[in-house]
Short mmCIF file of C-alpha atoms in Angstrom, two decimals:
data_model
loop_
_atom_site.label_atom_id
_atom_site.label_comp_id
_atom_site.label_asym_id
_atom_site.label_seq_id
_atom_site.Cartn_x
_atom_site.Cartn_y
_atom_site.Cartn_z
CA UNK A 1287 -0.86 13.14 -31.23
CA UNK A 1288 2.99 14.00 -31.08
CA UNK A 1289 5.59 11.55 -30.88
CA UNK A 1290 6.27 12.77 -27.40
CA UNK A 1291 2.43 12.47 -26.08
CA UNK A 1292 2.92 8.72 -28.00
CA UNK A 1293 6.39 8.31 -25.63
CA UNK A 1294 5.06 9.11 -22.77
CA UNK A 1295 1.94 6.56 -23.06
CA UNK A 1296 4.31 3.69 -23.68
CA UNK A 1297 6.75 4.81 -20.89
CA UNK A 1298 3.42 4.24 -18.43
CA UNK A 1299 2.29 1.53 -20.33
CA UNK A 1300 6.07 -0.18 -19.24
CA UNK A 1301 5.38 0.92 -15.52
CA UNK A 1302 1.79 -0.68 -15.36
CA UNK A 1303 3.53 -3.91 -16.41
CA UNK A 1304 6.19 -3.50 -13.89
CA UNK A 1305 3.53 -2.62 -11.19
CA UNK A 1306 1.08 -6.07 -12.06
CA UNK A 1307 4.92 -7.98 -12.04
CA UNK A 1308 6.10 -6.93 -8.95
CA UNK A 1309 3.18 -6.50 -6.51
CA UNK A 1310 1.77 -10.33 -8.26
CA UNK A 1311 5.25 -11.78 -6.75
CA UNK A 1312 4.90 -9.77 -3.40
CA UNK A 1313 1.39 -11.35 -3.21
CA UNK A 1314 2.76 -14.67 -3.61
CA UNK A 1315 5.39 -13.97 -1.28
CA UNK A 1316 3.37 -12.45 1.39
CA UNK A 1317 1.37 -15.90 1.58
CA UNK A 1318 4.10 -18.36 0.79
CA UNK A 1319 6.61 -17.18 3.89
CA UNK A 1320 4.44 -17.26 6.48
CA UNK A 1321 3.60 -20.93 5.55
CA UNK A 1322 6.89 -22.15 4.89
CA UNK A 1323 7.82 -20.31 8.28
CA UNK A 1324 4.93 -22.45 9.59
CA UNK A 1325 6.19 -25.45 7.93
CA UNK A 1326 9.67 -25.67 9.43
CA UNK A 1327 9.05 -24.28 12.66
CA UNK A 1328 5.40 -24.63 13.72
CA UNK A 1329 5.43 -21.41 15.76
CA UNK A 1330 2.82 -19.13 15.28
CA UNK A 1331 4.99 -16.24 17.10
CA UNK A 1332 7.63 -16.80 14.04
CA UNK A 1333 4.78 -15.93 11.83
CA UNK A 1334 3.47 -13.14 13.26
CA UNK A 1335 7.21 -11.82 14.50
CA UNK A 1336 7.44 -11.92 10.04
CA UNK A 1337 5.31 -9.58 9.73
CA UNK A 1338 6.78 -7.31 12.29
CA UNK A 1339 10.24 -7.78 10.54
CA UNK A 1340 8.29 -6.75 6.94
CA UNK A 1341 6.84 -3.38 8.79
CA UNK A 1342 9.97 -2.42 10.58
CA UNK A 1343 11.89 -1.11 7.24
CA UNK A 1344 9.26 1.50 6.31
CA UNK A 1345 10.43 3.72 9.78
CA UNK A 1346 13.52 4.28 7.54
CA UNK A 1347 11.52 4.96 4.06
CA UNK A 1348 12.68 9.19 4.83
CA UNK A 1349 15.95 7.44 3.01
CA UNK A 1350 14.20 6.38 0.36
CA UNK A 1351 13.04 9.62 -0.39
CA UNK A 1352 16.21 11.11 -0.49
CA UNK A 1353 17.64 8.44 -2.94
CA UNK A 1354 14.74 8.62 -5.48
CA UNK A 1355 15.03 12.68 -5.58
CA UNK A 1356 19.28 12.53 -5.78
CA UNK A 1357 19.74 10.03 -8.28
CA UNK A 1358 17.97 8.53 -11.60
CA UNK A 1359 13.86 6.92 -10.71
CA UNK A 1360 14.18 4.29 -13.58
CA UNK A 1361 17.42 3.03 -12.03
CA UNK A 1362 16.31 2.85 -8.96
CA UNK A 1363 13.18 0.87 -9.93
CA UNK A 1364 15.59 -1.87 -11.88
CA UNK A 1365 17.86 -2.22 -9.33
CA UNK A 1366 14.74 -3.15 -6.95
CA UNK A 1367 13.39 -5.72 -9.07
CA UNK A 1368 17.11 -7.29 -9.16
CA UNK A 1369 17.80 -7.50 -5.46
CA UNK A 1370 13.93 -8.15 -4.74
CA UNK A 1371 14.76 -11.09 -6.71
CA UNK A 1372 17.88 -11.77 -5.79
CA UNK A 1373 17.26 -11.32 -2.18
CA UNK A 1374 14.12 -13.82 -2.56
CA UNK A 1375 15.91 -16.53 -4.12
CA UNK A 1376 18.21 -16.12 -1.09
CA UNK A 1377 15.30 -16.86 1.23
CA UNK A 1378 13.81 -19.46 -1.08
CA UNK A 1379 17.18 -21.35 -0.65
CA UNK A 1380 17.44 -20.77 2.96
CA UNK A 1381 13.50 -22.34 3.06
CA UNK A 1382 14.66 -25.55 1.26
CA UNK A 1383 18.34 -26.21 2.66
CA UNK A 1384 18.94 -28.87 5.56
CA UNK A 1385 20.41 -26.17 7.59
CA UNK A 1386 17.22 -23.78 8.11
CA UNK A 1387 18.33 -20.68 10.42
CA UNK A 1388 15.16 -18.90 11.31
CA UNK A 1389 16.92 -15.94 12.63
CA UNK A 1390 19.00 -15.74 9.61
CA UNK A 1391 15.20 -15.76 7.65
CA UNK A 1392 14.44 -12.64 9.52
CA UNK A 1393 17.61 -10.68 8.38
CA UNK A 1394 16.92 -11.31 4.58
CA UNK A 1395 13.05 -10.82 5.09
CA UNK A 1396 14.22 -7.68 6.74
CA UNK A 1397 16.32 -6.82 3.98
CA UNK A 1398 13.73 -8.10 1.36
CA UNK A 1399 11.22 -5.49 3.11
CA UNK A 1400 13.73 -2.68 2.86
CA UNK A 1401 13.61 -2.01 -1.05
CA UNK A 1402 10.23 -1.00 -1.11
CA UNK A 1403 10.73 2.11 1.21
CA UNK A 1404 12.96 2.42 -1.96
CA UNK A 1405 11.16 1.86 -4.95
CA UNK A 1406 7.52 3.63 -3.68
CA UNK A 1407 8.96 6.43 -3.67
CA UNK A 1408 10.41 6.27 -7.22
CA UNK A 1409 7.38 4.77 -8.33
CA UNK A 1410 5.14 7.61 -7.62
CA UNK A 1411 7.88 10.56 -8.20
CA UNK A 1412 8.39 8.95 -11.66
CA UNK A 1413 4.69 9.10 -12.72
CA UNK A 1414 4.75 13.11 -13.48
CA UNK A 1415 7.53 12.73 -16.07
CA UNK A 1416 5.69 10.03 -18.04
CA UNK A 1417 2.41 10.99 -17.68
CA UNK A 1418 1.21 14.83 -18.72
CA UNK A 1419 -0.45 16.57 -15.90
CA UNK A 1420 -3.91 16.51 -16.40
CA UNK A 1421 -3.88 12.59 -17.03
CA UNK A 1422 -2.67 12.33 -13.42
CA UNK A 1423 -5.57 11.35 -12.17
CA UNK A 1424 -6.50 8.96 -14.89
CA UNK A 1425 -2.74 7.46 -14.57
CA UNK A 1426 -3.29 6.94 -10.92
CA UNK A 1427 -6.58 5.54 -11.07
CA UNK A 1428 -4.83 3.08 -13.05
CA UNK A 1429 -2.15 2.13 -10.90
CA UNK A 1430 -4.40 1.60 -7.93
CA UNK A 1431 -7.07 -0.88 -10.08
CA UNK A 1432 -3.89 -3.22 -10.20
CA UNK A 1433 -3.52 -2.86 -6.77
CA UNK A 1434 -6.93 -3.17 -5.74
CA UNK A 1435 -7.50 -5.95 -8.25
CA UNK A 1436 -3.98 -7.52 -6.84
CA UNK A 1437 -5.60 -7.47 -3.28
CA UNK A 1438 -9.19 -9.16 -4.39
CA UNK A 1439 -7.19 -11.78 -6.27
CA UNK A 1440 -3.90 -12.29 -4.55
CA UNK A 1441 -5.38 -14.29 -1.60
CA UNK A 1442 -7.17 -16.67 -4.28
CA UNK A 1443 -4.26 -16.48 -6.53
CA UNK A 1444 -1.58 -17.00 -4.00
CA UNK A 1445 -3.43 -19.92 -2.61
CA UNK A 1446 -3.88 -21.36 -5.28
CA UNK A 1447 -0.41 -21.48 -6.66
CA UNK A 1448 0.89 -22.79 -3.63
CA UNK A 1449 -1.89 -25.44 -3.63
CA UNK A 1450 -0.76 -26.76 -6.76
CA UNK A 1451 2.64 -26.11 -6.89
CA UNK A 1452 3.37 -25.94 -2.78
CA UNK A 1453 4.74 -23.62 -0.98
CA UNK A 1454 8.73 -23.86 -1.93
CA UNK A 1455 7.85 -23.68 -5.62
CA UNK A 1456 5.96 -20.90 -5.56
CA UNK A 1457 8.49 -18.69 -3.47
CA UNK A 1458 10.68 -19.24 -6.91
CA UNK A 1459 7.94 -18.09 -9.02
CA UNK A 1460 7.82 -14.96 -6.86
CA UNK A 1461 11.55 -14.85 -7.88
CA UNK A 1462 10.97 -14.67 -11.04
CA UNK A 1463 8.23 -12.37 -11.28
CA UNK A 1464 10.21 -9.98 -9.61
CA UNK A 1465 13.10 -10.53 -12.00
CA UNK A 1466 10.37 -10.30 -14.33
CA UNK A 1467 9.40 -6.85 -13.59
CA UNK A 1468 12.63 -5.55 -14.41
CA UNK A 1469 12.16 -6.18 -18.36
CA UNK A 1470 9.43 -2.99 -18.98
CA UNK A 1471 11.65 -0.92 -16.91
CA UNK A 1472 14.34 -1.53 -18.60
CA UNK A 1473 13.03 -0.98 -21.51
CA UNK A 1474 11.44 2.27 -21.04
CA UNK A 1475 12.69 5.62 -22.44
CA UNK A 1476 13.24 8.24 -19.91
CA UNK A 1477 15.92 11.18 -19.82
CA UNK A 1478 15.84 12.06 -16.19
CA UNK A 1479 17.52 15.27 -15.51
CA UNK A 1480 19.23 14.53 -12.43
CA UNK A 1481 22.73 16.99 -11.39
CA UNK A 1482 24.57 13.46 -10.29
CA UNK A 1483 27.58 15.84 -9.10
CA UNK A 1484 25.84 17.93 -6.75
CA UNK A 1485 26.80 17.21 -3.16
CA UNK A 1486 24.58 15.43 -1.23
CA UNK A 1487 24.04 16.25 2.75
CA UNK A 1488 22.05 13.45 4.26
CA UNK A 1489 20.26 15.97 6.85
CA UNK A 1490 20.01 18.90 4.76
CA UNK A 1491 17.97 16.89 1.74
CA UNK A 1492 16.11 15.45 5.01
CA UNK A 1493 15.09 18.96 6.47
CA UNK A 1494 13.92 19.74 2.51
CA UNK A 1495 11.70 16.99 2.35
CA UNK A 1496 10.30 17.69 5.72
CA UNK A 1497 10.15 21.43 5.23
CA UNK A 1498 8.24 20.77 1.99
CA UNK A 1499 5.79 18.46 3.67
CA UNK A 1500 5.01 21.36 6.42
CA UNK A 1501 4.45 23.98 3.81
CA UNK A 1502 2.32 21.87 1.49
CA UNK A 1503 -0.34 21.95 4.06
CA UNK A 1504 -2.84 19.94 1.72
CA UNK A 1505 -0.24 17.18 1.68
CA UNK A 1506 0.59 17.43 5.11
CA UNK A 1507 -2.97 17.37 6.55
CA UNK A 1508 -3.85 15.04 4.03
CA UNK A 1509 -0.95 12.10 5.82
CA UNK A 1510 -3.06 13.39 9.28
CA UNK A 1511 -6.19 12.38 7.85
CA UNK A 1512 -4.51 8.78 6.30
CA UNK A 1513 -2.53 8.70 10.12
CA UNK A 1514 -6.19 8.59 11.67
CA UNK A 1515 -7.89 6.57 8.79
CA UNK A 1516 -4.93 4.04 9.15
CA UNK A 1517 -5.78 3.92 12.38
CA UNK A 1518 -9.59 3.56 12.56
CA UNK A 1519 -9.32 0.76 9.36
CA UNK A 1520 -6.94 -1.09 11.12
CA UNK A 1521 -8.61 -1.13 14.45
CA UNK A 1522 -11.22 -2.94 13.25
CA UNK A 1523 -10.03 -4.96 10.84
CA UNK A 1524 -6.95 -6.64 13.14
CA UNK A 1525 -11.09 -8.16 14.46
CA UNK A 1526 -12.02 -8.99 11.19
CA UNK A 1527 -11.83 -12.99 11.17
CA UNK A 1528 -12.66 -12.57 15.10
CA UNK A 1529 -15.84 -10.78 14.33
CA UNK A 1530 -16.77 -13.36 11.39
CA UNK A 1531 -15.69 -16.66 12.57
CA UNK A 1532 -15.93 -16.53 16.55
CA UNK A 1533 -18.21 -13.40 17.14
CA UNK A 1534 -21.17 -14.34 14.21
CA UNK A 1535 -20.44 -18.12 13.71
CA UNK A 1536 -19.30 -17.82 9.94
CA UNK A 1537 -16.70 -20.43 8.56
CA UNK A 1538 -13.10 -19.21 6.58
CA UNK A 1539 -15.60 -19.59 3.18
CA UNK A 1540 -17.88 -16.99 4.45
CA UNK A 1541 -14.39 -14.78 5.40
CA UNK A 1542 -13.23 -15.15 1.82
CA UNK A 1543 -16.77 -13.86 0.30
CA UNK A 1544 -16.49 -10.89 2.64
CA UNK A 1545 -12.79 -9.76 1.47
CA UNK A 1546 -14.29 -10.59 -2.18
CA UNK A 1547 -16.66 -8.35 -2.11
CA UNK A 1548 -14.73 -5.59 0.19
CA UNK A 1549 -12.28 -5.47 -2.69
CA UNK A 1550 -14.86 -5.42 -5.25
CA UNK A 1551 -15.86 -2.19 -3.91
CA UNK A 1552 -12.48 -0.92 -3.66
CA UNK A 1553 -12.12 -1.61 -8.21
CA UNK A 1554 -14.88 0.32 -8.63
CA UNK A 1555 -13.64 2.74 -6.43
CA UNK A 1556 -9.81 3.21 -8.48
CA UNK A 1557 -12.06 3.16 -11.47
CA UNK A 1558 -14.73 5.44 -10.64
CA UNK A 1559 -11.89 8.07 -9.12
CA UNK A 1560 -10.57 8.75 -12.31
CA UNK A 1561 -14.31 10.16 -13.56
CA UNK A 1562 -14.99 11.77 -10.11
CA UNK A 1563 -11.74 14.10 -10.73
CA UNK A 1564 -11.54 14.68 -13.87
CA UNK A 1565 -15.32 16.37 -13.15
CA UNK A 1566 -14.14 18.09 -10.15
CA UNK A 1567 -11.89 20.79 -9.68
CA UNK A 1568 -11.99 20.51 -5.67
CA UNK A 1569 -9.65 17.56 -4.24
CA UNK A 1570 -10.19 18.51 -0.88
CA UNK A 1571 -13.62 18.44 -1.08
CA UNK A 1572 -13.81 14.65 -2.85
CA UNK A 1573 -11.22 13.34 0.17
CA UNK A 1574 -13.46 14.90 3.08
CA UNK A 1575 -16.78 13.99 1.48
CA UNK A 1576 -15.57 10.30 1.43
CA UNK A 1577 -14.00 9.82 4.58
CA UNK A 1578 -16.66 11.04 6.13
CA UNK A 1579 -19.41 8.87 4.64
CA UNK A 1580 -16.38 5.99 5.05
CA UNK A 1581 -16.93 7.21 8.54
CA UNK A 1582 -20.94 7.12 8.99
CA UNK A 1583 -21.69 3.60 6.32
CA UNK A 1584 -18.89 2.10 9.47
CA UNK A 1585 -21.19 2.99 11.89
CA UNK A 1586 -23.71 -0.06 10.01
CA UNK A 1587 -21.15 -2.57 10.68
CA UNK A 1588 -22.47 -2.20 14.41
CA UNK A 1589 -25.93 -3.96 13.37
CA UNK A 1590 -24.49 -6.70 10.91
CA UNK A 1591 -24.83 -9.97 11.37
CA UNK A 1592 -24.93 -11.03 7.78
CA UNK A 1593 -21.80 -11.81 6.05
CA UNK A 1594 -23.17 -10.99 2.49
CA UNK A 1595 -24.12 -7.40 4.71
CA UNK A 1596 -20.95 -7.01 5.99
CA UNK A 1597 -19.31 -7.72 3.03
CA UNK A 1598 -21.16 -4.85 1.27
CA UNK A 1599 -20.30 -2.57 4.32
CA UNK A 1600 -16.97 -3.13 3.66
CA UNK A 1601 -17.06 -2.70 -0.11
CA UNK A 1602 -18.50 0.81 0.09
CA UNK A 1603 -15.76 1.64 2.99
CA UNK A 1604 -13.04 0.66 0.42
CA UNK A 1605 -14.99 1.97 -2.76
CA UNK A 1606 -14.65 5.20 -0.72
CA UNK A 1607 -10.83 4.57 0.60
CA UNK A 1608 -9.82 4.06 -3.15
CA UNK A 1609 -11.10 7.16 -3.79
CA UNK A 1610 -8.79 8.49 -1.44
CA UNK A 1611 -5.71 7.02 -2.32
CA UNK A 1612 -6.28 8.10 -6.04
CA UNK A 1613 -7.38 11.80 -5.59
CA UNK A 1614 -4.44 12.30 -2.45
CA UNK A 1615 -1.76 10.70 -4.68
CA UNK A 1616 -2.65 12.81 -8.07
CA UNK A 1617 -3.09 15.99 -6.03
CA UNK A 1618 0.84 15.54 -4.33
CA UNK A 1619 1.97 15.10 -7.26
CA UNK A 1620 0.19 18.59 -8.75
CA UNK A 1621 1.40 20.50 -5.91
CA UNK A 1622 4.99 19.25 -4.85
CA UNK A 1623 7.86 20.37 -7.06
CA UNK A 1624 9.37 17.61 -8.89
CA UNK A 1625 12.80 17.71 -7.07
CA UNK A 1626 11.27 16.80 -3.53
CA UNK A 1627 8.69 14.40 -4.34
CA UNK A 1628 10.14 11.19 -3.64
CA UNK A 1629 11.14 12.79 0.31
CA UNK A 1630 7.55 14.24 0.38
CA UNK A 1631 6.02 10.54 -0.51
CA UNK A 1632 8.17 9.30 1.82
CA UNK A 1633 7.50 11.93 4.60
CA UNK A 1634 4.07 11.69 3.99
CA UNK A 1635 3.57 7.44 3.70
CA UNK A 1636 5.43 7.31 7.50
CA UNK A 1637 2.82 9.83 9.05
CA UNK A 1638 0.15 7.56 7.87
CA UNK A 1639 1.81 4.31 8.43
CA UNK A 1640 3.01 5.01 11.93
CA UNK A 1641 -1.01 4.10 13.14
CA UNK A 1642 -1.57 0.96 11.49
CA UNK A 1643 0.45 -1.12 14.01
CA UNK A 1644 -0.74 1.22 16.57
CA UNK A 1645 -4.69 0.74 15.58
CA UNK A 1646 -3.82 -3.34 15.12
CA UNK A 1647 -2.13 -3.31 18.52
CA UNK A 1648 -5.18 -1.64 20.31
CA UNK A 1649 -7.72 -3.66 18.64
CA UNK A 1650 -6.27 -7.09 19.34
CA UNK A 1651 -5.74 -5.52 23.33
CA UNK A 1652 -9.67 -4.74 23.86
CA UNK A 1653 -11.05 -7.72 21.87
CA UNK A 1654 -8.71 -9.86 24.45
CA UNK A 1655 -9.80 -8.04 27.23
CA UNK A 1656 -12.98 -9.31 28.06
CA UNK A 1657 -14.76 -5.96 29.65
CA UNK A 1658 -14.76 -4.68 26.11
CA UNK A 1659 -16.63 -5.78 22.93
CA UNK A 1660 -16.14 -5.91 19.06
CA UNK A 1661 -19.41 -3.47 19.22
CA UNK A 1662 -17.22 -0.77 21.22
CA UNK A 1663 -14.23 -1.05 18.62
CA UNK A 1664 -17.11 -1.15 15.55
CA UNK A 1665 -18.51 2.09 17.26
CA UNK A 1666 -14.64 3.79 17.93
CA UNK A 1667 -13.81 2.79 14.46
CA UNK A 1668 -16.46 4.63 12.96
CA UNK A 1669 -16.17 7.58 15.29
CA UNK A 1670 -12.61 8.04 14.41
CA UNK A 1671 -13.48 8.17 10.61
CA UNK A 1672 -15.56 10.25 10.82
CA UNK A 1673 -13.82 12.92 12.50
CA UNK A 1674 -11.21 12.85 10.20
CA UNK A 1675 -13.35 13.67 7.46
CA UNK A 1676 -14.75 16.78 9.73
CA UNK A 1677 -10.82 17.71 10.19
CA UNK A 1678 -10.46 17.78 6.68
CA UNK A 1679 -13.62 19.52 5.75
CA UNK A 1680 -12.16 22.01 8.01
CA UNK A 1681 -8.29 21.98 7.38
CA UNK A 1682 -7.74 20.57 4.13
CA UNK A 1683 -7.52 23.28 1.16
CA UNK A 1684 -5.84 22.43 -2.18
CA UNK A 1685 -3.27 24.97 -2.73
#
């Protein structure tokens, strides 16, 4: 093995660390706010209008793009973990001072929200110059295991932090976690050959990234397929604890075994995506085959009444999804040119984020509404799963 080859494995080596670093302390973040919101203002409409304020950034993540194609990925990825610490240790102050604005909480969580429309994009463009191309899928696989792992965990992990340490505490914990992230970053080797001097025209590199998306049409049909998925997951699962708790009679234990095993299912699926493509020369084919059968194994959650069952429903769906993420991610980066990848991500993450409030929205409207049933939104769930993976049998080609 060259030295190179023996570079380039420590270089991802650095960004898995930075990855487990920073998405632990946005775990422990995404639990701890809400309750210290919670805490010092007992409104539930504060919570919720949190999570709003989190989601709003990612309308402006086209930006992001831009920045992580113009200008150095490594830096951009340091300078997030500074002001994602920085900017948390300005909410954990806010949290524990006498003179609590909650208004002024929203403008820092909005700003807190705002880097990572930044640093996805540089964390996915910055993959193909560390990793050689046909350990993409391998290096991706990887990255989503922490993720998926990150989700099964986090919950339990978060909780549990904040149970023992409570809830102030562990907001400076996320602090440093995020500060710690910086460290493997920092240290990693990279020459990034980046023309810092050419001129940069906002709507010009804007049109590129967009222009890029529409002639990619794998990439481009592959956010429509994630804009419906999105959509369909999220439609149902804004239910979730509805379905569990009110509609079957389950406790919050019997919630926590279901989102256990759901994210079981979606390990196996980050690990098993790696073997799956690297037997498989047809992308297209793996993402239609397993939306599809995402679509139909939804269609079971109709008939459930068992939480171990629906649990296990669930953990195929996101065995499948992971799948997904893995084999879309590695193919984009294959087939979009180096210089436009962090616009394309960008691009490409908005299409398919746009539904999720959409699909959450809708869901909470016809459970409320009393002429409609969790069985209809099971049954339009499933429905609208499914026919994504017939659009991309149909539309999506990998070239």
């Amino acid at each position: 093995m060259d030295v190179r080859s023996v570079e380039k494995m420590d270089n991802f080596r650095k960004l898995w660390l930075y990855v487990t670093f920073y998405k632990t302390g946005d775990w422990i973040r995404i639990i701890a706010i809400p309750l210290a919101i919670y805490n010092k203002t007992g409104s539930a409409f504060y919570m919720a209008s949190a999570y709003g304020v989190s989601f709003l950034p990612w309308m402006l993540s086209i930006f992001g793009g831009l920045v992580s194609d113009r200008f150095p990925r490594r830096n951009i990825l340091k300078i997030s973990s500074l002001l994602s610490s920085i900017m948390m240790t300005a909410i954990a102050l806010l949290i524990i001072s006498d003179e609590f604005n909650i208004h002024l909480l929203m403008v820092l969580l909005f700003f807190l929200s705002l880097i990572e429309p930044f640093s996805h994009p540089a964390e996915q463009s910055i993959i193909p110059l560390i990793v050689e191309k046909k350990s993409l899928f391998s290096a991706n696989s990887s990255i989503q295991l922490v993720n998926n792992t990150l989700s099964t965990i986090g919950p339990v992990l978060g909780g549990a932090i904040i149970a023992f340490l409570g809830v102030k505490n562990s907001l400076f914990i996320s602090c440093f976690l995020y500060l710690l992230s910086f460290i493997p970053i920092f240290k990693m080797n990279l020459s990034e050959s980046i023309d810092l001097t050419k001129k940069i025209n906002i709507l010009t590199d804007i049109k590129d990234g967009l222009r890029i998306t529409y002639k990619t049409k794998f990439v481009l049909y592959g956010s429509f397929l994630f804009f419906f998925t999105n959509f369909a997951i999220h439609l149902f699962q804004a239910n979730l604890v509805f379905f569990i708790v009110d509609f079957l009679g389950y406790s919050t234990l019997e919630v926590s075994i279901v989102l256990s095993i759901s994210g079981i299912g979606a390990i196996f699926g980050a690990f098993f995506a790696r073997h799956l493509n690297e037997k498989s020369r047809s992308p297209n084919i793996i993402i239609s085959s397993s939306t599809f059968l995402a679509g139909i194994t939804t269609y079971l959650m109709y008939y459930a009444s068992n939480y171990i069952i629906i649990g296990i429903i669930l953990g195929i769906t996101y065995f499948l999804g992971s799948i997904n993420v893995v084999t879309y991610f590695s193919s984009r980066q294959k087939l979009v040119p180096q210089e436009f990848l962090g616009r394309v991500v960008s691009v490409t993450r908005l299409i398919s984020f746009l539904s999720i409030p959409i699909g959450s929205v809708l869901g909470g409207w016809l459970i409320t509404n009393s002429s409609y049933s969790i069985g209809l939104i099971i049954v339009l769930s499933a429905t609208v799963r499914t026919f994504a993976g017939v659009f991309s049998f149909l539309f999506l080609k990998f070239k």
